[in-house]
Tab-separated table of C-alpha atoms in Angstrom:
chain	number	residue	atom	x	y	z
A	1	MET	CA	-0.018	0.002	-0.023
A	2	VAL	CA	2.777	2.455	-0.770
A	3	ALA	CA	1.532	5.838	-1.776
A	4	ASN	CA	3.469	6.400	-4.950
A	5	SER	CA	0.259	7.751	-6.466
A	6	GLY	CA	1.242	11.354	-5.882
A	7	GLY	CA	-1.755	11.247	-3.719
A	8	GLY	CA	-3.905	13.973	-4.236
A	9	LEU	CA	-5.716	15.429	-7.138
A	10	THR	CA	-3.959	14.585	-10.384
A	11	ASP	CA	-4.900	12.394	-13.298
A	12	ALA	CA	-2.162	9.964	-12.287
A	13	GLY	CA	-4.844	7.362	-11.722
A	14	GLY	CA	-5.239	7.030	-15.444
A	15	GLY	CA	-2.163	5.272	-16.727
A	16	PRO	CA	0.769	2.953	-15.971
A	17	VAL	CA	3.665	4.573	-14.137
A	18	ARG	CA	6.920	2.815	-13.311
A	19	HIS	CA	7.300	2.223	-9.577
A	20	ILE	CA	9.530	4.922	-8.130
A	21	PRO	CA	9.860	5.272	-4.332
A	22	VAL	CA	8.970	8.862	-3.424
A	23	LEU	CA	11.357	10.962	-1.329
A	24	LEU	CA	13.634	7.933	-0.978
A	25	SER	CA	16.802	9.788	0.011
A	26	GLU	CA	14.916	11.930	2.482
A	27	VAL	CA	13.222	8.887	3.993
A	28	LEU	CA	16.552	7.091	4.435
A	29	GLU	CA	18.158	10.215	5.975
A	30	ALA	CA	15.335	10.473	8.526
A	31	LEU	CA	15.258	6.729	9.294
A	32	ALA	CA	19.036	6.180	9.411
A	33	PRO	CA	18.928	2.444	8.619
A	34	ALA	CA	22.122	0.539	9.520
A	35	PRO	CA	23.301	-2.963	10.471
A	36	GLY	CA	21.840	-4.102	13.736
A	37	LYS	CA	18.702	-1.972	13.409
A	38	VAL	CA	15.188	-3.393	12.965
A	39	ILE	CA	12.877	-1.184	10.922
A	40	LEU	CA	9.238	-1.769	10.079
A	41	ASP	CA	7.943	-0.779	6.634
A	42	GLY	CA	4.188	-0.503	7.193
A	43	THR	CA	3.427	0.005	3.505
A	44	PHE	CA	5.548	-2.490	1.546
A	45	GLY	CA	3.949	-2.079	-1.913
A	46	ALA	CA	6.596	-2.929	-4.501
A	47	GLY	CA	9.326	-2.897	-1.881
A	48	GLY	CA	11.147	0.280	-2.795
A	49	TYR	CA	11.828	1.514	0.733
A	50	THR	CA	12.332	-1.993	2.061
A	51	SER	CA	14.953	-2.799	-0.554
A	52	ALA	CA	16.871	0.405	0.204
A	53	MET	CA	16.815	-0.281	3.951
A	54	LEU	CA	18.019	-3.845	3.413
A	55	ALA	CA	20.845	-2.505	1.215
A	56	ALA	CA	21.835	-0.262	4.142
A	57	GLY	CA	22.214	-3.355	6.333
A	58	ALA	CA	19.038	-3.098	8.423
A	59	ASP	CA	16.662	-5.963	9.176
A	60	VAL	CA	13.130	-5.199	7.944
A	61	ILE	CA	9.651	-6.269	8.965
A	62	ALA	CA	7.373	-5.264	6.093
A	63	LEU	CA	3.579	-5.173	6.133
A	64	ASP	CA	0.972	-4.808	3.410
A	65	ARG	CA	-2.769	-5.399	3.513
A	66	ASP	CA	-2.789	-6.276	-0.193
A	67	PRO	CA	-2.301	-10.022	-0.834
A	68	THR	CA	-1.058	-9.263	-4.365
A	69	ALA	CA	1.806	-7.201	-2.932
A	70	ILE	CA	2.668	-9.982	-0.477
A	71	ALA	CA	2.853	-12.530	-3.284
A	72	ALA	CA	4.918	-10.277	-5.524
A	73	GLY	CA	7.326	-9.548	-2.707
A	74	GLN	CA	8.399	-13.163	-2.088
A	75	ALA	CA	11.367	-12.747	-4.441
A	76	ILE	CA	12.745	-9.960	-2.217
A	77	VAL	CA	12.200	-12.179	0.842
A	78	GLU	CA	14.186	-15.017	-0.762
A	79	ALA	CA	16.967	-12.661	-1.877
A	80	HIS	CA	17.439	-11.419	1.696
A	81	ALA	CA	16.943	-14.620	3.633
A	82	GLY	CA	16.804	-13.987	7.383
A	83	HIS	CA	16.729	-10.207	7.055
A	84	LEU	CA	13.179	-9.571	5.786
A	85	LYS	CA	9.819	-10.706	7.175
A	86	LEU	CA	6.920	-9.933	4.879
A	87	ILE	CA	3.513	-10.083	6.551
A	88	GLN	CA	-0.037	-9.477	5.269
A	89	SER	CA	-1.447	-7.049	7.777
A	90	GLN	CA	-3.014	-3.618	8.089
A	91	PHE	CA	-0.451	-1.134	9.360
A	92	SER	CA	-2.808	-0.098	12.177
A	93	GLN	CA	-1.748	-3.456	13.683
A	94	LEU	CA	1.985	-2.876	13.358
A	95	ALA	CA	2.604	-3.036	17.106
A	96	ASP	CA	1.551	-6.707	16.975
A	97	HIS	CA	4.532	-7.485	14.720
A	98	ALA	CA	7.213	-5.507	16.588
A	99	PRO	CA	9.977	-7.362	18.448
A	100	GLU	CA	9.837	-7.419	22.241
A	101	GLY	CA	12.621	-4.845	22.559
A	102	GLY	CA	10.894	-2.401	20.253
A	103	LEU	CA	11.663	-1.033	16.807
A	104	ASP	CA	14.471	1.250	15.702
A	105	GLY	CA	12.328	2.820	12.994
A	106	ILE	CA	8.994	2.818	11.224
A	107	VAL	CA	8.164	4.218	7.782
A	108	LEU	CA	4.611	4.692	6.485
A	109	ASP	CA	3.972	5.755	2.869
A	110	ILE	CA	0.249	6.448	2.674
A	111	GLY	CA	-2.140	5.934	-0.235
A	112	VAL	CA	-2.724	3.781	-3.238
A	113	SER	CA	0.140	2.243	-5.171
A	114	SER	CA	0.864	2.529	-8.902
A	115	MET	CA	0.523	-1.252	-9.076
A	116	GLN	CA	-3.054	-1.088	-7.820
A	117	ILE	CA	-3.901	1.770	-10.170
A	118	ASP	CA	-2.434	-0.058	-13.144
A	119	GLU	CA	-4.593	-3.172	-12.583
A	120	ALA	CA	-8.019	-2.454	-14.070
A	121	GLU	CA	-9.572	-5.304	-12.135
A	122	ARG	CA	-8.805	-3.507	-8.837
A	123	GLY	CA	-11.192	-0.674	-9.769
A	124	PHE	CA	-9.056	2.253	-8.578
A	125	SER	CA	-8.784	4.152	-11.868
A	126	PHE	CA	-11.583	6.072	-13.543
A	127	ASN	CA	-9.667	5.794	-16.850
A	128	LYS	CA	-9.666	1.996	-16.810
A	129	SER	CA	-12.826	-0.027	-17.175
A	130	GLY	CA	-12.983	-2.567	-14.386
A	131	PRO	CA	-15.138	-3.614	-11.419
A	132	LEU	CA	-16.005	-0.747	-9.096
A	133	ASP	CA	-13.961	-2.267	-6.289
A	134	MET	CA	-11.079	-0.185	-4.725
A	135	ARG	CA	-10.442	-2.627	-1.820
A	136	MET	CA	-6.739	-2.738	-0.980
A	137	SER	CA	-7.175	-5.930	1.029
A	138	ALA	CA	-9.399	-7.556	-1.621
A	139	SER	CA	-12.040	-8.204	1.031
A	140	GLY	CA	-14.875	-6.375	2.766
A	141	VAL	CA	-17.122	-3.604	1.481
A	142	SER	CA	-16.413	-2.459	-2.095
A	143	ALA	CA	-16.865	0.932	-3.754
A	144	ALA	CA	-19.852	-0.537	-5.616
A	145	ASP	CA	-21.455	-1.437	-2.291
A	146	VAL	CA	-21.055	2.156	-1.138
A	147	VAL	CA	-22.319	3.781	-4.321
A	148	ASN	CA	-25.318	1.417	-4.610
A	149	ARG	CA	-26.316	1.236	-0.936
A	150	ALA	CA	-25.299	4.379	0.926
A	151	LYS	CA	-27.994	6.911	1.780
A	152	LEU	CA	-28.002	10.137	-0.191
A	153	ALA	CA	-26.854	12.216	2.812
A	154	ASP	CA	-24.030	9.770	3.511
A	155	LEU	CA	-22.807	9.904	-0.075
A	156	ILE	CA	-22.729	13.705	0.085
A	157	ARG	CA	-20.727	13.645	3.333
A	158	ILE	CA	-18.245	11.127	1.953
A	159	PHE	CA	-17.672	13.161	-1.204
A	160	VAL	CA	-17.385	16.446	0.701
A	161	PHE	CA	-15.181	15.349	3.608
A	162	LEU	CA	-12.955	12.791	1.866
A	163	GLY	CA	-12.873	14.182	-1.649
A	164	GLU	CA	-13.434	17.882	-0.966
A	165	GLU	CA	-15.844	17.733	-3.917
A	166	LYS	CA	-17.747	21.006	-4.381
A	167	GLN	CA	-20.347	19.341	-6.620
A	168	ALA	CA	-21.045	16.575	-4.101
A	169	PRO	CA	-24.858	17.153	-3.805
A	170	ARG	CA	-25.339	17.219	-7.574
A	171	ILE	CA	-23.273	14.060	-8.093
A	172	ALA	CA	-24.902	12.216	-5.173
A	173	HIS	CA	-28.430	13.032	-6.436
A	174	ALA	CA	-27.463	11.802	-9.925
A	175	ILE	CA	-26.107	8.579	-8.431
A	176	GLU	CA	-29.307	8.039	-6.444
A	177	LYS	CA	-31.463	8.515	-9.557
A	178	ARG	CA	-29.312	6.251	-11.751
A	179	ARG	CA	-28.965	3.372	-9.236
A	180	ALA	CA	-32.748	3.167	-8.976
A	181	GLU	CA	-32.712	2.091	-12.620
A	182	ALA	CA	-29.629	-0.146	-12.562
A	183	PRO	CA	-26.796	-0.658	-10.043
A	184	PHE	CA	-23.293	0.696	-10.658
A	185	VAL	CA	-20.986	-2.189	-11.587
A	186	THR	CA	-17.892	-0.800	-13.297
A	187	THR	CA	-15.573	2.166	-12.880
A	188	ARG	CA	-16.743	3.550	-16.214
A	189	ASP	CA	-20.390	3.349	-15.021
A	190	LEU	CA	-19.573	5.842	-12.298
A	191	ALA	CA	-16.993	7.955	-14.106
A	192	GLY	CA	-19.296	8.234	-17.133
A	193	LEU	CA	-22.127	9.557	-15.005
A	194	ILE	CA	-19.891	12.107	-13.277
A	195	GLU	CA	-18.577	13.287	-16.641
A	196	ILE	CA	-22.194	13.991	-17.702
A	197	VAL	CA	-23.226	15.654	-14.430
A	198	THR	CA	-20.052	17.791	-14.074
A	199	PRO	CA	-18.424	17.997	-17.480
A	200	ARG	CA	-14.750	18.863	-17.652
A	201	LYS	CA	-14.009	22.494	-18.425
A	202	ALA	CA	-11.000	23.707	-20.405
A	203	LYS	CA	-9.412	25.241	-17.302
A	204	ASP	CA	-9.827	22.084	-15.173
A	205	LYS	CA	-6.521	20.384	-14.322
A	206	ILE	CA	-8.080	17.153	-13.166
A	207	HIS	CA	-10.756	14.752	-14.398
A	208	PRO	CA	-14.221	15.447	-12.937
A	209	ALA	CA	-14.338	12.021	-11.309
A	210	THR	CA	-10.999	12.413	-9.473
A	211	ARG	CA	-12.356	13.677	-6.160
A	212	VAL	CA	-15.219	11.193	-5.997
A	213	PHE	CA	-12.890	8.246	-6.722
A	214	GLN	CA	-10.466	9.535	-4.103
A	215	ALA	CA	-13.262	9.836	-1.543
A	216	LEU	CA	-14.554	6.319	-2.242
A	217	ARG	CA	-11.092	4.802	-2.012
A	218	ILE	CA	-10.339	6.494	1.277
A	219	PHE	CA	-13.730	5.479	2.691
A	220	VAL	CA	-13.693	1.879	1.526
A	221	ASN	CA	-10.225	1.300	3.023
A	222	ASP	CA	-10.812	3.494	6.114
A	223	GLU	CA	-7.513	5.149	5.249
A	224	LEU	CA	-7.782	8.030	7.693
A	225	GLY	CA	-8.785	5.807	10.585
A	226	GLU	CA	-6.016	3.341	9.693
A	227	LEU	CA	-3.457	6.133	9.627
A	228	ALA	CA	-4.547	7.505	12.986
A	229	GLN	CA	-4.400	4.042	14.599
A	230	ALA	CA	-1.017	3.367	12.966
A	231	LEU	CA	0.450	6.502	14.545
A	232	PHE	CA	-0.700	5.380	17.983
A	233	ALA	CA	0.673	1.911	17.316
A	234	ALA	CA	4.007	3.401	16.262
A	235	GLU	CA	4.216	5.326	19.492
A	236	ARG	CA	3.831	2.008	21.409
A	237	ALA	CA	6.179	-0.007	19.173
A	238	LEU	CA	9.204	2.268	18.905
A	239	LYS	CA	12.034	2.039	21.428
A	240	PRO	CA	13.506	5.302	22.830
A	241	GLY	CA	15.486	6.860	20.032
A	242	GLY	CA	13.398	5.040	17.426
A	243	ARG	CA	12.331	7.048	14.385
A	244	LEU	CA	8.894	7.486	12.837
A	245	VAL	CA	8.812	8.713	9.220
A	246	VAL	CA	5.500	9.305	7.424
A	247	VAL	CA	5.027	10.297	3.782
A	248	THR	CA	1.587	11.646	2.786
A	249	PHE	CA	0.115	12.842	-0.464
A	250	HIS	CA	-2.843	15.054	0.281
A	251	SER	CA	-4.025	17.443	2.942
A	252	LEU	CA	-6.370	14.996	4.727
A	253	GLU	CA	-3.505	12.634	5.531
A	254	ASP	CA	-0.916	15.333	6.230
A	255	ARG	CA	-3.295	17.067	8.641
A	256	ILE	CA	-3.555	13.895	10.717
A	257	VAL	CA	0.212	13.412	10.891
A	258	LYS	CA	0.813	17.066	11.667
A	259	LYS	CA	-1.783	16.975	14.485
A	260	PHE	CA	-0.267	13.810	15.920
A	261	PHE	CA	3.280	15.178	16.109
A	262	ALA	CA	2.015	18.492	17.486
A	263	ASP	CA	-0.044	16.687	20.173
A	264	ARG	CA	2.918	14.445	21.100
A	265	SER	CA	5.400	17.321	21.276
A	266	GLY	CA	4.727	17.979	24.959
A	267	ARG	CA	3.474	21.444	24.410
A	268	ALA	CA	1.494	22.983	27.256
A	269	VAL	CA	-2.237	22.431	27.270
A	270	GLY	CA	-4.306	25.600	27.208
A	271	SER	CA	-5.361	28.497	24.927
A	272	ARG	CA	-4.961	32.237	24.636
A	273	HIS	CA	-8.226	32.580	26.597
A	274	MET	CA	-7.417	30.082	29.341
A	275	PRO	CA	-4.406	29.598	31.591
A	276	ILE	CA	-1.982	26.713	30.980
A	277	VAL	CA	-3.399	23.550	32.575
A	278	HIS	CA	-0.287	21.414	32.557
A	279	GLU	CA	2.670	20.390	30.462
A	280	ARG	CA	2.909	16.827	29.136
A	281	PRO	CA	6.154	14.967	28.554
A	282	ALA	CA	6.919	14.798	24.810
A	283	THR	CA	6.759	11.303	23.311
A	284	PHE	CA	8.285	12.538	20.021
A	285	GLU	CA	10.826	15.181	19.134
A	286	PRO	CA	11.031	16.475	15.566
A	287	ILE	CA	13.673	15.378	13.079
A	288	GLY	CA	14.943	18.272	10.977
A	289	LYS	CA	12.401	20.513	9.253
A	290	SER	CA	8.784	20.072	10.373
A	291	MET	CA	7.828	19.134	6.815
A	292	VAL	CA	9.873	18.080	3.784
A	293	SER	CA	8.583	18.074	0.227
A	294	ALA	CA	9.975	16.744	-3.004
A	295	SER	CA	12.650	18.699	-4.831
A	296	ASP	CA	11.826	20.328	-8.150
A	297	ALA	CA	14.047	17.723	-9.869
A	298	GLU	CA	12.196	14.796	-8.300
A	299	ALA	CA	8.771	16.294	-8.960
A	300	GLU	CA	9.689	16.739	-12.599
A	301	ALA	CA	11.096	13.237	-12.933
A	302	ASN	CA	8.221	11.648	-10.981
A	303	PRO	CA	4.954	13.582	-11.144
A	304	ARG	CA	3.509	11.455	-8.334
A	305	ALA	CA	5.964	13.097	-5.949
A	306	ARG	CA	4.601	16.606	-6.465
A	307	SER	CA	2.208	16.533	-3.545
A	308	ALA	CA	4.343	14.360	-1.237
A	309	LYS	CA	5.072	15.625	2.295
A	310	LEU	CA	7.366	13.975	4.798
A	311	ARG	CA	7.142	14.440	8.575
A	312	ALA	CA	9.335	12.636	11.070
A	313	GLY	CA	10.008	12.377	14.766
A	314	VAL	CA	12.269	10.581	17.257
A	315	ARG	CA	10.661	8.620	20.075
A	316	THR	CA	11.580	9.782	23.577
A	317	SER	CA	11.565	7.680	26.709
A	318	ALA	CA	8.184	9.073	27.873
A	319	PRO	CA	5.382	6.510	28.195
A	320	ALA	CA	3.022	6.206	25.232
A	321	GLU	CA	-0.168	8.190	25.687
A	322	ALA	CA	-3.768	7.052	25.235
A	323	ALA	CA	-5.004	6.407	21.697
A	324	ASP	CA	-7.465	9.295	21.670
A	325	LEU	CA	-8.923	9.747	18.170
A	326	SER	CA	-10.516	13.069	19.161
A	327	ILE	CA	-7.190	14.810	18.573
A	328	PHE	CA	-7.639	14.270	14.830
A	329	ASP	CA	-11.201	15.600	14.517
A	330	LEU	CA	-12.061	12.920	11.962
A	331	PRO	CA	-15.418	13.225	10.161
A	332	ASN	CA	-18.304	11.084	11.389
A	333	LEU	CA	-19.300	9.102	8.312
A	334	ALA	CA	-21.544	6.120	7.573
A	335	SER	CA	-20.606	2.718	8.982
A	336	LEU	CA	-18.799	0.507	6.476
A	337	GLY	CA	-20.241	-2.595	8.104
A	338	LYS	CA	-23.797	-1.587	7.202
A	339	LEU	CA	-23.038	-1.204	3.505
A	340	GLY	CA	-21.860	-4.727	2.695
A	341	GLY	CA	-23.569	-6.981	0.241
């Protein structure tokens, strides 16, 4: 589940792109992999970060929720016998796979991979005709389930909060009308309707279906909830001095990571209207700049890196805090469990 997609709102979802790890040198500088260190790659994908960390002499525990990525990665496992464990797992469960003494580093690269986009049968791309699926784990509720079953108000909220789609009401009403006649089955079913309802203008930089497809992908895979839980898990799994490096690709993800590091920085609790209540011990200290983005050269060579943002912190010896999701102010959306077939 590596996020080499360039994340946010580009037409990168339309065509094949060679797998290129985003911000690789910056990730390695922040992680500092070396012999004797154990680092967890929570988003294995095609193994770009993992391979680089292995080359630096580190032992790697790599996770991916996508069974296709796990199968494709066996060659890397065999080539680095004894130094790489590849496990099918959601990265929110990463603490379950950490060694007893803790981890020296964790890297999370958030989003959908170029491999998933390039496979029409996965249903991630609006430019490829395939099943309206979008499930990274190949199980559970699909995008078709959401589009065909969610209430009108829930569709609007999903498109607004997760896709930042200004035409959400118009698109959701059109979906409701169309699905009463026939269910949505393929990616082109949905993309074609959106193209009619909100036709592309000459000044538009992205396809009219981009934001809706992004919103559905994030919702189906609970990407924001997974990221939030993964950050809490990383806090528990890292040893003192361990490093957490997170690469995001759009504002929804980056906001969560930014809020997490700010909350864990030990800053005093209070506001300009109220006195300071207390100071909390920091569980993370920043590494370098608060945010690192791709260089102009990398962005030109790899368009999917244009929106990438890296944030990193070093774990202190302070005890992990409670996993309080309220610090992220996540939107209250429909329950995935009620939308299954």
